[in-house]
Amino acid sequence: MKRSMGVAAWMALVAVIGAVPLLTDDRYLLKVLVFVGINVIIVSGLALLFGYAGQISLGHAAFVGIGAYASAYVTSGLGLPWLVGVLAGTTLAAIGGLLLAMPSLRLRGHYLAMATLGFNEIMYVIFREARAVTGGNDGLSGIPFPEVLGVRMDTPASIYLLVWGTALVVVFLVANIVRGRPGRAMRGLHGSEIGALACGVDVARLKIRTFAVSAGLAGLAGTLYAHAVGFVAPSTFSLEQSVVLLAIVVVGGTGSLAGPVIASIALTLLPYADALIPGLGKDVIAFLQDWEADIYGIAMIVVVVLAPKGIGGLIRAARSRSRAEETG
Amino acid sequence: MSLLKVSHVTKRFGGLTAVDDLSFDVHEGSIKAVIGPNGAGKSTLFNLLTGFDRADSGAATFLGGDLLGRRPDTVVRRGVARTFQNTQLFEELTAHENVLVGVEPSLRAGFVRSALRIGIRAEERDARERADHILRLLDIERWRDVIAADIPHGVRRSVEIARALATGPQVLLLDEPAAGLNGAETQSLAAALYRIRDHGATIVVVEHDMGLVMEVSEEILVLDRGRKIAEGPPLLIQKDVAVIEAYLGEEVEDDDV
Ligand SMILES: Nc1ncnc2c1ncn2[C@@H]1O[C@H](COP(=O)(O)OP(=O)(O)OP(=O)(O)O)[C@@H](O)[C@H]1O
Ligand SMILES: [Mg+2]
């Protein structure tokens, strides 16, 4: 009855991810998979905050935006190296999470949702209006490709490997956090804040740190996005995107990391299904893209009604069934 | 020796004085019962001592420092743990996981060390073993892997006691641990209380079940409308006129949790 993912499973995952660019040189497919990997990173962080610690955020797209704009500005505006941009974007987003979490400590449920929603709206206005840094509604273009140790990652395959390598590391780290002491404290906090306090959990510090880590991961994803696409504009970081991210975590299930990761892969791929299924008609894709938000909405309703614990809940149920069959 | 010394503690809720100039001592290694009619201020007293509520005046000296006005998590780390009249279990977590969160105060690993899994193996293993040990101490190890939401009422109180015990307290405050328990469960609770005491924890127990109170406690503190109306060994308290009046005043309709 091994609960955590074994070394073999991780190695298989590395092999599958690494094999993709060897099996295909389809630029469109690789680009779509880059978006999927970026969402996996964001959703891992949001699963930590919402799925484990039970703290809602409707502001995560703004953290992605902070990372993206910061890295874009540091590299193309200030001419500093890519890695500096990544660190700046990630750190700035984490600080943003910290600053949002501190005044929100007493807020719960709907009130925390409103506060984070307000944060997203404020950041959205800043992205649009702070033209000197963000380029306003036109956005920033000409963001350089990632470059480490003189190696420029300017092919879809190299960007794919960079993003998915990062995603793999992030999922691994978050998985460790989740099954270690911080994860247990988060699940406790989620279940009963009073109970967590009575166990000696420093609830205020835990909330602030979790917010910062979660926002930092969103920021990291944002930096990857900026350099992968080469262009950032405000609409990518709107409240609507925050809602979509939260919907993915809900579909994935609370108290689970695998569930939200699977949900982020499936739901991000959906509007680009033609990348995987080449024969798919244009009208089908047009339909999927036009109705994307509605499809997410329906997915959420279906999950809430049929499987309230999401994909993660289904995984747990299947596991305990197979365990019961083993022993019984 | 007095481990916990409560002096002149008062707590008002608007016009109501829930705890009124209350003073008493808890001796190290003893089991002390706090009784009194509904609304006497027993739970409020626990809330004041554990940082869930703020006293208007008074002091509570524990290990040379004042307990009042501290945060709940700080109080626990100092060595005073509690359970709640309305159990505050983590419903989605198993009994073992609930108790593991209780081990929290003795763990060191933060985000970074947990994420990188640096030097946490021994700590995690010890924590798990300690949680298992405590489940055995309370005789609930067969519920180890059942989530709290699925654990029957009588056992849930034991899980919460186990979780409080996992914090390694010197003083354990139990708020109506026998509420909703049947006769057999109450008997095994009494046995568990002795085991916990022998384990080194001093116990203060708020309880309406007089059979249990008379059986386990060495000393009884009686509250009525926030005030101490009697204090002493069970045999004396049983005969105390003021106590009998306080209880006759409201009739022995059994507790509604
Ligand atoms: N947060 C609060 N605000 C206002 N009044 C309160 C609050 N908490 C308790 N009280 C009041 O203080 C008094 C003491 O309440 P407390 O819960 O301490 O009683 P108790 O002795 O634990 O009673 P029971 O045996 O019913 O649990 C009651 O009159 C109660 O209504
Ligand atoms: Mg009470």
mmCIF file of C-alpha atoms in Angstrom, chain A residues 1 3 48 172-173 176-177 179-182 184-189 191-192 194-202 206 209-210 213 309, chain B residues 52 71-73 76-77 82 84 88-90 92-93 97 100-102 104-105 107-111 114-117 124 128 145 163 167:
data_model
loop_
_atom_site.group_PDB
_atom_site.id
_atom_site.type_symbol
_atom_site.label_atom_id
_atom_site.label_comp_id
_atom_site.label_asym_id
_atom_site.label_seq_id
_atom_site.Cartn_x
_atom_site.Cartn_y
_atom_site.Cartn_z
ATOM 1 C CA MET A 1 0.000 0.000 0.000
ATOM 2 C CA ARG A 3 0.749 5.956 -1.300
ATOM 3 C CA LEU A 48 -1.502 23.891 -2.895
ATOM 4 C CA PHE A 172 7.844 16.996 -7.721
ATOM 5 C CA LEU A 173 8.510 19.740 -5.171
ATOM 6 C CA ASN A 176 6.840 16.601 -1.468
ATOM 7 C CA ILE A 177 5.431 19.650 0.298
ATOM 8 C CA ARG A 179 2.955 14.841 1.818
ATOM 9 C CA GLY A 180 5.284 16.445 4.336
ATOM 10 C CA ARG A 181 4.688 18.564 7.377
ATOM 11 C CA PRO A 182 3.436 21.720 5.578
ATOM 12 C CA ARG A 184 -0.503 18.031 6.657
ATOM 13 C CA ALA A 185 -0.810 21.390 8.404
ATOM 14 C CA MET A 186 -2.574 22.791 5.312
ATOM 15 C CA ARG A 187 -5.069 19.945 5.212
ATOM 16 C CA GLY A 188 -5.668 20.474 8.908
ATOM 17 C CA LEU A 189 -6.216 24.184 8.390
ATOM 18 C CA GLY A 191 -10.605 21.008 7.837
ATOM 19 C CA SER A 192 -10.772 23.182 10.953
ATOM 20 C CA ILE A 194 -9.595 26.063 15.275
ATOM 21 C CA GLY A 195 -8.375 22.478 15.293
ATOM 22 C CA ALA A 196 -5.173 23.478 13.498
ATOM 23 C CA LEU A 197 -4.502 26.229 16.042
ATOM 24 C CA ALA A 198 -5.104 23.744 18.840
ATOM 25 C CA CYS A 199 -2.414 21.540 17.283
ATOM 26 C CA GLY A 200 0.106 24.362 17.461
ATOM 27 C CA VAL A 201 -0.028 25.237 13.767
ATOM 28 C CA ASP A 202 0.962 28.874 13.275
ATOM 29 C CA LEU A 206 1.200 29.057 7.131
ATOM 30 C CA ARG A 209 3.779 31.306 3.168
ATOM 31 C CA THR A 210 1.406 29.172 1.165
ATOM 32 C CA VAL A 213 4.719 29.971 -2.702
ATOM 33 C CA LYS A 309 -14.300 15.367 -4.872
ATOM 34 C CA PHE B 52 -9.072 31.360 21.938
ATOM 35 C CA ARG B 71 -2.034 32.988 20.615
ATOM 36 C CA PRO B 72 -3.576 29.494 20.717
ATOM 37 C CA ASP B 73 -0.665 27.922 18.831
ATOM 38 C CA VAL B 76 0.051 24.654 22.745
ATOM 39 C CA ARG B 77 3.766 24.946 22.138
ATOM 40 C CA ARG B 82 -7.106 21.017 24.772
ATOM 41 C CA PHE B 84 -13.411 21.051 22.319
ATOM 42 C CA GLN B 88 -12.810 20.119 15.961
ATOM 43 C CA LEU B 89 -11.435 17.162 14.028
ATOM 44 C CA PHE B 90 -10.074 17.368 10.501
ATOM 45 C CA GLU B 92 -11.204 14.519 5.653
ATOM 46 C CA LEU B 93 -8.117 13.221 7.426
ATOM 47 C CA GLU B 97 -3.329 11.902 10.056
ATOM 48 C CA LEU B 100 0.047 13.535 13.017
ATOM 49 C CA VAL B 101 -1.015 17.174 12.752
ATOM 50 C CA GLY B 102 -0.930 17.149 16.539
ATOM 51 C CA GLU B 104 3.297 19.524 14.653
ATOM 52 C CA PRO B 105 4.934 21.388 17.603
ATOM 53 C CA LEU B 107 8.609 19.046 13.970
ATOM 54 C CA ARG B 108 11.186 21.276 12.329
ATOM 55 C CA ALA B 109 10.863 20.770 8.561
ATOM 56 C CA GLY B 110 9.533 23.812 6.707
ATOM 57 C CA PHE B 111 8.588 24.304 3.059
ATOM 58 C CA SER B 114 10.022 19.273 2.897
ATOM 59 C CA ALA B 115 10.099 20.132 -0.810
ATOM 60 C CA LEU B 116 13.688 18.948 -1.208
ATOM 61 C CA ARG B 117 13.283 16.111 1.298
ATOM 62 C CA GLU B 124 8.790 11.921 9.587
ATOM 63 C CA ARG B 128 4.416 8.519 12.434
ATOM 64 C CA ASP B 145 -6.865 4.661 8.479
ATOM 65 C CA ARG B 163 -4.463 14.591 18.751
ATOM 66 C CA THR B 167 1.338 17.903 20.979
#
